[in-house]
Short mmCIF file of C-alpha atoms and ligand atoms in Angstrom, two decimals:
data_model
loop_
_atom_site.label_atom_id
_atom_site.label_comp_id
_atom_site.label_asym_id
_atom_site.label_seq_id
_atom_site.Cartn_x
_atom_site.Cartn_y
_atom_site.Cartn_z
CA MET H 1 -17.49 17.74 -9.13
CA ILE H 2 -15.10 14.86 -9.60
CA ASN H 3 -12.90 14.94 -12.69
CA LEU H 4 -11.01 11.70 -13.24
CA GLU H 5 -8.35 13.05 -15.56
CA THR H 6 -4.83 13.36 -14.21
CA PRO H 7 -4.76 16.84 -12.64
CA LYS H 8 -2.52 19.18 -14.60
CA LYS H 9 -0.65 20.30 -11.51
CA PHE H 10 0.56 16.71 -10.95
CA GLU H 11 1.84 16.16 -14.48
CA PHE H 12 5.38 17.09 -13.48
CA LEU H 13 5.24 14.78 -10.47
CA VAL H 14 4.05 11.93 -12.68
CA SER H 15 6.79 12.49 -15.22
CA GLN H 16 9.47 12.64 -12.49
CA ALA H 17 8.16 9.44 -10.90
CA HIS H 18 8.10 7.78 -14.31
CA GLN H 19 11.72 8.74 -14.90
CA VAL H 20 12.75 7.28 -11.53
CA ALA H 21 10.75 4.13 -12.32
CA THR H 22 12.46 3.73 -15.69
CA GLU H 23 16.02 4.60 -14.78
CA ILE H 24 16.38 3.27 -11.25
CA PHE H 25 13.62 0.75 -10.58
CA ARG H 26 13.48 -1.10 -13.90
CA SER H 27 17.24 -1.29 -14.20
CA ASN H 28 17.54 -2.91 -10.76
CA SER H 29 14.43 -5.10 -10.94
CA ARG H 30 16.10 -8.42 -11.65
CA LYS H 31 19.07 -7.80 -9.42
CA TYR H 32 17.07 -7.52 -6.19
CA ASP H 33 14.52 -10.12 -7.19
CA ALA H 34 17.38 -12.62 -7.43
CA ASP H 35 19.27 -11.26 -4.41
CA GLU H 36 16.48 -11.32 -1.81
CA HIS H 37 17.34 -9.66 1.53
CA SER H 38 20.23 -7.62 0.15
CA TYR H 39 19.62 -3.92 0.60
CA PRO H 40 19.04 -1.95 -2.64
CA LYS H 41 21.68 0.69 -2.00
CA GLU H 42 20.78 2.50 -5.23
CA LEU H 43 17.67 3.72 -3.40
CA ASP H 44 19.69 5.71 -0.84
CA MET H 45 20.84 8.01 -3.60
CA LEU H 46 17.25 8.26 -4.78
CA ALA H 47 16.05 9.13 -1.28
CA ALA H 48 18.52 12.02 -1.18
CA VAL H 49 17.28 13.26 -4.56
CA ILE H 50 13.65 12.97 -3.44
CA ASP H 51 14.39 14.91 -0.24
CA GLY H 52 15.85 17.67 -2.38
CA MET H 53 12.86 17.62 -4.71
CA ASN H 54 10.45 17.63 -1.77
CA GLU H 55 12.06 20.80 -0.48
CA GLY H 56 11.26 22.31 -3.83
CA GLY H 57 7.83 20.67 -3.85
CA ALA H 58 8.50 18.69 -7.03
CA LEU H 59 8.09 15.08 -5.96
CA SER H 60 6.22 15.55 -2.72
CA GLY H 61 3.64 12.82 -2.47
CA ALA H 62 5.35 10.54 -4.96
CA GLY H 63 5.07 7.74 -2.43
CA ALA H 64 3.11 6.82 0.67
CA GLY H 65 5.24 9.28 2.64
CA GLY H 66 3.23 12.19 1.36
CA VAL H 67 -0.22 10.80 1.90
CA GLY H 68 -3.10 11.76 4.01
CA GLU H 69 -2.81 15.34 5.19
CA SER H 70 -6.36 16.07 4.24
CA ASN H 71 -5.58 19.78 4.20
CA GLY H 72 -2.72 19.31 1.73
CA SER H 73 -1.87 21.88 -0.85
CA GLY H 74 -3.65 22.69 -4.04
CA LYS H 75 -7.24 23.75 -3.60
CA ALA H 76 -9.04 23.53 -6.89
CA ARG H 77 -11.90 25.69 -8.14
CA ASP H 78 -15.36 25.26 -6.62
CA GLY H 79 -13.89 23.95 -3.41
CA ASN H 80 -12.68 20.73 -5.06
CA ARG H 81 -9.28 19.54 -4.14
CA ASN H 82 -6.65 17.25 -5.56
CA GLY H 83 -4.28 17.00 -2.63
CA SER H 84 -1.73 14.65 -1.13
CA ASN H 85 -3.81 11.48 -1.51
CA MET H 86 -4.16 11.98 -5.25
CA ALA H 87 -0.50 13.02 -5.58
CA SER H 88 0.64 9.91 -3.70
CA LEU H 89 -1.60 7.68 -5.75
CA LEU H 90 -0.35 9.01 -9.08
CA GLY H 91 3.28 8.80 -7.95
CA LEU H 92 2.81 5.23 -6.71
CA VAL H 93 1.19 4.09 -9.95
CA GLU H 94 4.30 5.21 -11.87
CA LEU H 95 6.79 3.79 -9.37
CA SER H 96 4.94 0.46 -9.27
CA TRP H 97 5.00 0.40 -13.05
CA GLY H 98 8.78 0.44 -12.53
CA ASP H 99 9.02 -2.15 -9.73
CA VAL H 100 6.62 -2.60 -6.85
CA GLY H 101 9.13 -4.55 -4.73
CA LEU H 102 11.61 -1.69 -4.86
CA LEU H 103 8.84 0.83 -4.22
CA LEU H 104 7.92 -1.03 -1.04
CA THR H 105 11.46 -0.65 0.21
CA MET H 106 11.96 2.98 -0.75
CA PRO H 107 13.45 5.00 2.13
CA ARG H 108 11.25 7.71 3.72
CA GLN H 109 8.10 5.96 2.47
CA GLY H 110 6.12 3.10 3.97
CA LEU H 111 2.46 2.55 4.65
CA GLY H 112 3.07 3.42 8.32
CA GLN H 113 3.17 7.06 7.26
CA ALA H 114 -0.41 6.76 6.04
CA ALA H 115 -1.36 5.44 9.48
CA ILE H 116 0.42 8.36 11.13
CA ALA H 117 -1.25 10.86 8.82
CA ALA H 118 -4.68 9.35 9.47
CA VAL H 119 -4.67 9.60 13.26
CA ALA H 120 -1.66 11.59 14.53
CA ASN H 121 -2.01 15.00 16.19
CA VAL H 122 -0.11 18.06 14.97
CA GLU H 123 2.82 17.52 17.32
CA GLN H 124 3.13 13.85 16.31
CA LEU H 125 2.92 14.72 12.63
CA LYS H 126 5.86 17.04 13.14
CA ARG H 127 7.85 14.50 15.14
CA PHE H 128 7.25 11.49 12.89
CA GLY H 129 6.57 13.11 9.51
CA GLY H 130 9.06 12.35 6.74
CA LYS H 131 10.43 9.25 8.48
CA TRP H 132 10.37 5.78 7.01
CA ALA H 133 7.52 4.04 8.83
CA ALA H 134 6.35 0.42 8.56
CA MET H 135 3.01 -0.87 9.81
CA ALA H 136 2.65 -3.88 12.10
CA ILE H 137 -0.90 -5.15 12.48
CA THR H 138 -0.73 -8.87 11.64
CA GLU H 139 -0.03 -11.47 14.33
CA PRO H 140 0.11 -15.28 14.22
CA GLU H 141 -3.51 -15.39 15.44
CA ALA H 142 -4.74 -12.16 13.85
CA GLY H 143 -4.62 -11.70 10.08
CA SER H 144 -7.88 -10.83 8.36
CA ASP H 145 -9.53 -10.46 11.74
CA SER H 146 -7.55 -7.53 13.11
CA ALA H 147 -9.93 -7.28 16.08
CA ALA H 148 -8.27 -10.46 17.38
CA ILE H 149 -4.99 -8.65 18.11
CA ARG H 150 -3.28 -9.92 21.26
CA THR H 151 -0.31 -7.57 21.57
CA THR H 152 -0.86 -5.53 24.71
CA ALA H 153 0.09 -1.97 25.66
CA THR H 154 0.13 -1.25 29.40
CA LEU H 155 0.67 2.21 30.81
CA ASP H 156 3.43 2.43 33.41
CA GLU H 157 2.20 5.42 35.43
CA LYS H 158 5.56 5.82 37.16
CA THR H 159 7.65 6.32 34.04
CA GLY H 160 4.92 7.68 31.74
CA GLU H 161 5.62 4.96 29.21
CA TYR H 162 3.57 2.29 27.45
CA VAL H 163 5.00 -1.20 27.74
CA LEU H 164 4.26 -3.36 24.67
CA ASN H 165 4.30 -7.16 24.65
CA GLY H 166 3.38 -9.53 21.83
CA GLU H 167 4.31 -10.79 18.38
CA LYS H 168 4.04 -9.12 14.95
CA ILE H 169 4.57 -10.95 11.68
CA PHE H 170 4.84 -10.04 7.99
CA VAL H 171 5.89 -6.44 8.55
CA THR H 172 6.76 -4.88 5.18
CA ALA H 173 10.01 -2.87 5.46
CA GLY H 174 10.06 -3.87 9.14
CA ASP H 175 13.80 -4.37 9.23
CA ARG H 176 14.74 -1.29 7.24
CA ALA H 177 12.25 1.35 8.40
CA GLU H 178 13.03 3.94 11.08
CA LEU H 179 9.64 3.63 12.79
CA ILE H 180 7.10 0.86 13.16
CA VAL H 181 3.45 1.66 13.79
CA VAL H 182 2.28 -1.19 16.04
CA TRP H 183 -1.37 -2.01 16.68
CA ALA H 184 -1.92 -3.16 20.27
CA THR H 185 -4.75 -3.37 22.75
CA LEU H 186 -5.01 -1.29 25.92
CA ASP H 187 -7.40 -3.85 27.40
CA ARG H 188 -8.20 -7.20 25.83
CA ASN H 189 -11.50 -7.34 27.73
CA GLN H 190 -12.81 -4.25 25.98
CA GLY H 191 -12.69 -5.58 22.44
CA ARG H 192 -11.89 -3.60 19.32
CA ALA H 193 -12.40 -0.15 20.86
CA ALA H 194 -9.29 -0.74 22.98
CA ILE H 195 -7.04 -1.29 19.94
CA LYS H 196 -4.76 1.69 19.30
CA SER H 197 -1.70 2.36 17.19
CA PHE H 198 1.69 3.12 18.76
CA VAL H 199 4.88 4.40 17.17
CA VAL H 200 7.95 2.33 18.05
CA GLU H 201 11.46 3.36 17.01
CA ARG H 202 13.09 0.53 15.04
CA ASP H 203 16.14 0.55 17.32
CA ASN H 204 14.07 0.10 20.49
CA PRO H 205 15.76 -2.81 22.35
CA GLY H 206 12.33 -4.28 23.21
CA LEU H 207 11.56 -4.78 19.49
CA ILE H 208 13.34 -8.01 18.63
CA LEU H 209 13.73 -9.19 15.02
CA GLU H 210 12.90 -12.90 14.82
CA ARG H 211 13.36 -13.52 11.09
CA LEU H 212 12.99 -12.25 7.53
CA GLU H 213 10.52 -14.05 5.26
CA HIS H 214 11.40 -15.65 1.90
CA LYS H 215 8.68 -14.84 -0.63
CA LEU H 216 7.08 -15.58 -4.01
CA GLY H 217 7.30 -11.97 -5.18
CA ILE H 218 8.26 -8.42 -4.08
CA ARG H 219 11.55 -10.01 -3.07
CA ALA H 220 13.35 -6.63 -3.03
CA SER H 221 11.15 -5.69 -0.08
CA ASP H 222 12.02 -7.06 3.36
CA THR H 223 9.21 -8.71 5.34
CA ALA H 224 10.05 -9.01 9.02
CA ASP H 225 8.70 -10.89 12.03
CA PHE H 226 9.16 -9.40 15.51
CA ARG H 227 8.76 -10.15 19.18
CA LEU H 228 7.88 -7.22 21.44
CA GLU H 229 9.28 -7.88 24.88
CA ASP H 230 8.69 -5.22 27.52
CA CYS H 231 9.10 -2.71 24.72
CA ARG H 232 8.91 0.72 26.37
CA ILE H 233 7.80 3.77 24.42
CA PRO H 234 6.91 7.31 25.51
CA LYS H 235 3.25 7.81 26.40
CA ASP H 236 2.80 10.36 23.65
CA ASN H 237 3.73 7.81 20.97
CA LEU H 238 0.15 6.56 21.11
CA LEU H 239 -1.49 7.90 17.93
CA GLY H 240 -4.90 9.55 18.38
CA SER H 241 -6.94 9.44 21.57
CA PRO H 242 -5.93 7.14 24.46
CA GLU H 243 -9.59 6.95 25.55
CA ILE H 244 -11.40 3.67 24.97
CA GLU H 245 -14.65 4.70 23.32
CA PRO H 246 -16.86 1.62 22.82
CA LYS H 247 -19.23 3.59 20.60
CA ARG H 248 -16.46 4.51 18.16
CA GLY H 249 -15.28 0.92 18.14
CA PHE H 250 -12.51 0.36 15.67
CA ALA H 251 -13.07 3.64 13.86
CA GLY H 252 -9.84 5.35 14.95
CA VAL H 253 -7.28 2.84 13.74
CA MET H 254 -9.45 1.62 10.85
CA GLN H 255 -9.31 5.11 9.32
CA THR H 256 -5.79 4.18 8.29
CA PHE H 257 -7.19 1.79 5.67
CA ASP H 258 -9.22 4.55 4.02
CA ASN H 259 -5.85 6.09 3.14
CA THR H 260 -3.83 2.98 2.43
CA ARG H 261 -6.26 0.86 0.41
CA PRO H 262 -6.46 3.29 -2.53
CA LEU H 263 -2.65 3.37 -2.52
CA VAL H 264 -2.33 -0.41 -2.66
CA ALA H 265 -4.95 -0.38 -5.42
CA GLY H 266 -2.73 2.19 -7.19
CA MET H 267 0.24 -0.17 -6.95
CA ALA H 268 -1.85 -2.87 -8.62
CA ILE H 269 -2.83 -0.42 -11.37
CA GLY H 270 0.86 0.36 -11.96
CA VAL H 271 1.97 -3.29 -12.20
CA ALA H 272 -0.97 -4.17 -14.47
CA ARG H 273 -0.13 -1.27 -16.77
CA ALA H 274 3.45 -2.52 -17.04
CA CYS H 275 2.10 -5.96 -18.03
CA LEU H 276 -0.29 -4.50 -20.61
CA GLU H 277 2.32 -2.24 -22.18
CA ARG H 278 4.93 -4.99 -22.54
CA THR H 279 2.38 -7.48 -23.82
CA ARG H 280 1.22 -5.01 -26.42
CA GLU H 281 4.80 -4.57 -27.64
CA LEU H 282 5.32 -8.34 -27.80
CA LEU H 283 2.02 -8.87 -29.62
CA THR H 284 2.91 -6.15 -32.11
CA GLU H 285 6.31 -7.78 -32.68
CA ALA H 286 4.45 -11.04 -33.31
CA GLY H 287 2.30 -9.33 -35.93
CA VAL H 288 -0.92 -9.06 -33.88
CA GLU H 289 -2.76 -5.85 -34.70
CA ILE H 290 -5.08 -4.27 -32.14
CA ASP H 291 -7.80 -2.21 -33.80
CA TYR H 292 -10.09 -0.27 -31.48
CA ASP H 293 -12.52 0.45 -34.32
CA LEU H 294 -13.30 -3.22 -34.88
CA PRO H 295 -15.71 -5.23 -32.69
CA PRO H 296 -14.19 -8.13 -30.71
CA HIS H 297 -15.46 -10.84 -33.08
CA ALA H 298 -13.70 -9.17 -36.03
CA GLN H 299 -10.23 -9.28 -34.42
CA VAL H 300 -7.84 -12.10 -33.68
CA ALA H 301 -8.50 -13.62 -30.24
CA ALA H 302 -5.32 -12.15 -28.70
CA ALA H 303 -6.28 -8.59 -29.74
CA SER H 304 -9.82 -9.01 -28.49
CA GLU H 305 -8.58 -10.37 -25.13
CA PHE H 306 -6.12 -7.50 -24.87
CA ILE H 307 -8.85 -4.87 -25.36
CA ALA H 308 -11.05 -6.57 -22.74
CA MET H 309 -8.14 -6.48 -20.25
CA GLU H 310 -7.51 -2.81 -20.97
CA SER H 311 -11.13 -1.86 -20.27
CA ASP H 312 -11.12 -3.84 -17.02
CA TRP H 313 -7.91 -2.05 -16.05
CA GLU H 314 -9.51 1.32 -16.83
CA ALA H 315 -12.48 0.53 -14.57
CA ALA H 316 -10.09 -0.34 -11.72
CA ARG H 317 -8.11 2.84 -12.31
CA LEU H 318 -11.18 5.08 -12.21
CA LEU H 319 -12.47 3.49 -9.00
CA THR H 320 -9.08 3.99 -7.40
CA MET H 321 -8.87 7.65 -8.42
CA GLN H 322 -12.36 8.18 -7.04
CA ALA H 323 -11.36 6.73 -3.64
CA ALA H 324 -8.27 8.97 -3.44
CA TRP H 325 -10.22 12.02 -4.59
CA MET H 326 -12.81 11.42 -1.88
CA ALA H 327 -10.07 11.23 0.76
CA ASP H 328 -8.65 14.55 -0.43
CA ASN H 329 -12.11 16.10 -0.29
CA LYS H 330 -12.85 14.78 3.20
CA LYS H 331 -15.69 12.60 1.98
CA PRO H 332 -16.11 9.26 3.82
CA ASN H 333 -14.51 6.77 1.44
CA SER H 334 -14.36 3.42 3.29
CA LEU H 335 -16.72 1.81 0.79
CA GLN H 336 -14.90 3.19 -2.26
CA ALA H 337 -11.47 2.38 -0.77
CA SER H 338 -12.48 -1.27 -0.37
CA MET H 339 -14.17 -1.37 -3.79
CA ALA H 340 -11.02 0.03 -5.39
CA LYS H 341 -8.74 -2.38 -3.55
CA ALA H 342 -10.94 -5.39 -4.41
CA LYS H 343 -11.32 -4.44 -8.06
CA ALA H 344 -7.70 -3.39 -8.64
CA GLY H 345 -6.16 -6.33 -6.74
CA ARG H 346 -8.28 -8.89 -8.58
CA THR H 347 -7.99 -7.23 -11.99
CA ALA H 348 -4.23 -6.74 -11.81
CA THR H 349 -3.59 -10.32 -10.73
CA ASP H 350 -5.82 -11.54 -13.54
CA ILE H 351 -4.19 -9.25 -16.12
CA ALA H 352 -0.65 -10.27 -15.11
CA LEU H 353 -1.39 -13.98 -15.49
CA ARG H 354 -3.30 -13.53 -18.75
CA CYS H 355 -0.44 -11.47 -20.17
CA VAL H 356 1.99 -14.28 -19.29
CA ALA H 357 -0.37 -16.69 -21.04
CA LEU H 358 -0.82 -14.48 -24.12
CA CYS H 359 2.95 -14.24 -24.54
CA GLY H 360 3.42 -18.00 -24.03
CA SER H 361 6.90 -19.25 -23.28
CA VAL H 362 8.29 -15.72 -23.72
CA GLY H 363 5.94 -14.52 -20.98
CA TYR H 364 6.92 -17.35 -18.64
CA GLY H 365 10.67 -17.04 -19.13
CA GLU H 366 13.13 -14.88 -17.23
CA GLY H 367 14.03 -13.06 -20.42
CA GLU H 368 11.01 -10.86 -19.74
CA LEU H 369 9.79 -9.17 -16.57
CA LEU H 370 6.25 -10.46 -17.14
CA GLU H 371 6.82 -13.59 -15.05
CA LYS H 372 8.19 -11.42 -12.22
CA TRP H 373 5.26 -9.03 -12.34
CA ALA H 374 2.88 -12.00 -12.18
CA ARG H 375 4.63 -13.07 -8.95
CA ASP H 376 4.86 -9.53 -7.52
CA VAL H 377 1.26 -8.56 -8.14
CA LYS H 378 -0.43 -11.22 -6.00
CA ILE H 379 0.50 -9.54 -2.72
CA LEU H 380 -1.52 -6.47 -3.72
CA ASP H 381 -4.63 -8.64 -3.58
CA LEU H 382 -3.65 -9.92 -0.12
CA PHE H 383 -2.16 -7.33 2.19
CA GLU H 384 -4.11 -4.39 3.58
CA GLY H 385 -7.06 -6.81 3.56
CA THR H 386 -7.54 -9.73 1.19
CA GLN H 387 -9.93 -9.85 -1.78
CA GLN H 388 -12.50 -11.71 0.33
CA ILE H 389 -12.25 -9.22 3.19
CA GLN H 390 -12.73 -6.22 0.86
CA GLN H 391 -15.83 -7.89 -0.56
CA LEU H 392 -17.11 -8.50 2.95
CA ILE H 393 -16.62 -4.82 3.83
CA VAL H 394 -18.39 -3.71 0.66
CA ALA H 395 -21.30 -6.09 1.35
CA ARG H 396 -21.62 -4.86 4.96
CA GLN H 397 -21.72 -1.26 3.81
CA LEU H 398 -24.22 -1.83 1.02
CA LEU H 399 -26.50 -3.98 3.16
CA GLY H 400 -26.16 -1.81 6.27
CA LYS H 401 -24.89 -4.74 8.37
CA THR H 402 -22.39 -4.61 11.23
CA SER H 403 -19.31 -6.84 11.41
CA ALA H 404 -21.14 -8.94 14.01
CA GLU H 405 -24.10 -9.42 11.66
CA LEU H 406 -22.09 -10.30 8.53
CA LYS H 407 -18.87 -12.27 9.16
C1 FAD Q 501 4.52 -10.14 1.71
C2 FAD Q 501 3.56 -9.75 2.79
C3 FAD Q 501 3.65 -8.49 3.34
C4 FAD Q 501 2.79 -8.09 4.37
N1 FAD Q 501 2.93 -6.86 4.94
C5 FAD Q 501 2.22 -6.56 6.04
C6 FAD Q 501 2.48 -5.35 6.77
O1 FAD Q 501 3.30 -4.51 6.39
N2 FAD Q 501 1.79 -5.15 7.92
C7 FAD Q 501 0.87 -6.04 8.39
O2 FAD Q 501 0.31 -5.79 9.44
N3 FAD Q 501 0.59 -7.17 7.71
C8 FAD Q 501 1.23 -7.46 6.56
N4 FAD Q 501 0.98 -8.62 5.87
C9 FAD Q 501 -0.06 -9.54 6.37
C10 FAD Q 501 -1.31 -9.52 5.52
O3 FAD Q 501 -2.00 -8.30 5.69
C11 FAD Q 501 -2.13 -10.74 5.92
O4 FAD Q 501 -1.46 -11.87 5.40
C12 FAD Q 501 -3.55 -10.67 5.43
O5 FAD Q 501 -4.25 -9.71 6.15
C13 FAD Q 501 -4.27 -12.01 5.58
O6 FAD Q 501 -4.13 -12.53 6.86
P1 FAD Q 501 -3.66 -14.03 7.09
O7 FAD Q 501 -2.44 -14.27 6.29
O8 FAD Q 501 -3.58 -14.29 8.55
O9 FAD Q 501 -4.80 -14.91 6.45
P2 FAD Q 501 -6.25 -15.33 7.09
O10 FAD Q 501 -6.81 -14.18 7.77
O11 FAD Q 501 -5.95 -16.54 7.92
O12 FAD Q 501 -7.02 -15.68 5.80
C14 FAD Q 501 -6.79 -16.87 5.04
C15 FAD Q 501 -7.78 -16.89 3.89
O13 FAD Q 501 -9.14 -16.89 4.40
C16 FAD Q 501 -9.87 -15.81 3.87
N5 FAD Q 501 -10.77 -15.28 4.89
C17 FAD Q 501 -10.46 -14.91 6.15
N6 FAD Q 501 -11.57 -14.46 6.81
C18 FAD Q 501 -12.60 -14.55 5.92
C19 FAD Q 501 -14.00 -14.23 5.98
N7 FAD Q 501 -14.55 -13.74 7.08
N8 FAD Q 501 -14.74 -14.46 4.88
C20 FAD Q 501 -14.20 -14.97 3.75
N9 FAD Q 501 -12.89 -15.29 3.64
C21 FAD Q 501 -12.10 -15.08 4.70
C22 FAD Q 501 -8.83 -14.76 3.48
O14 FAD Q 501 -9.29 -13.90 2.48
C23 FAD Q 501 -7.69 -15.64 3.00
O15 FAD Q 501 -7.93 -16.02 1.67
C24 FAD Q 501 1.79 -9.01 4.82
C25 FAD Q 501 1.68 -10.27 4.23
C26 FAD Q 501 2.54 -10.66 3.23
C27 FAD Q 501 2.40 -12.03 2.65
#
């Protein structure tokens, strides 16, 4: 049975992640927000520490790098499991509480690892595991509608290589990662079933960096646009089965989202908690008392609004934990992953802006991180599928409609 308390065995992981978030992320938050595109070198030292801790098992799963091995460690009683998905989620919540932009550019992490874990075979897991992997799905003509992908992968029988051609935009950590998981089609005439994911080494000469984006938030994280020009990769860098199975449709590559959406929801939970905690401190300093024993109408408006935000946050957190728990327990979680992402993305964005409003000019000024968090948080409601797309997926699942029937 599901138990939505933080599992005891992950308490150490959470406290380590919190320490990193406090000492390294928070203290460098402003620096890399202001200095967009400069590499946060402080994170190299952190990566080395995390590698050491991973060897000892302490911080494994503190980021997206540890996600997805559904047979991860830690079988609980009665066959229930809190494994690598839950560990990653809890670690990410803490790190995002520190700074979500820096988290997104943390070496050895990257949402591409979740894609690898979702569909790679044992040999590929060994070869690519532990590397910093970005994920390149979006194209100029394919954003929400990933089935519209135009990048092609053609097998060169002579050399045993796939040759990739196309354009990929908005790739988080695209410039800094070691690997990029690229979605491409084996045959544009065969629709979504022909879309597969391919691992491309960042230094492949056929992967050409076009530009780095300038952004509203998460400015510590690089967002890269690429051209793939006769980009040759070994045949066995195709993740999963090379067969085009029309019946399975998109299922192979889409499995990635079942892993990544709860994690992005977790990032939103982390940022929103940072906003709530700081707002509470500022309200307390301003003499506003929050009394959980009083009904809303008997409190000052700010306290009553704060309690409402907290309960909304708690609902988002529980949904997100449920989605990760289901992934660890091999239960189909597409519906819950989208519900969690929709709820957490929307709630966190709402909380961040309301916290800025509650704190007035203090909240809006650069003297506080609240204004930065309000900028950072919006992306969590956009990438890995926007708010509207998550709602569409939820509606399709609840109504039993296909993507052709409900667009
Ligand atoms: C900072 C940043 C980082 C990113 N990182 C990555 C990454 O690492 N890898 C990657 O592959 N992509 C990444 N993306 C791309 C991101 O996933 C897309 O921007 C997102 O999927 C939306 O696609 P789009 O921008 O083309 O918008 P569109 O698909 O053009 O959508 C525009 C608007 O229309 C709405 N809409 C679209 N279709 C429907 C529908 N059927 N019903 C109702 N509303 C709809 C959308 O919700 C949105 O509000 C990143 C984007 C940003 C900004």
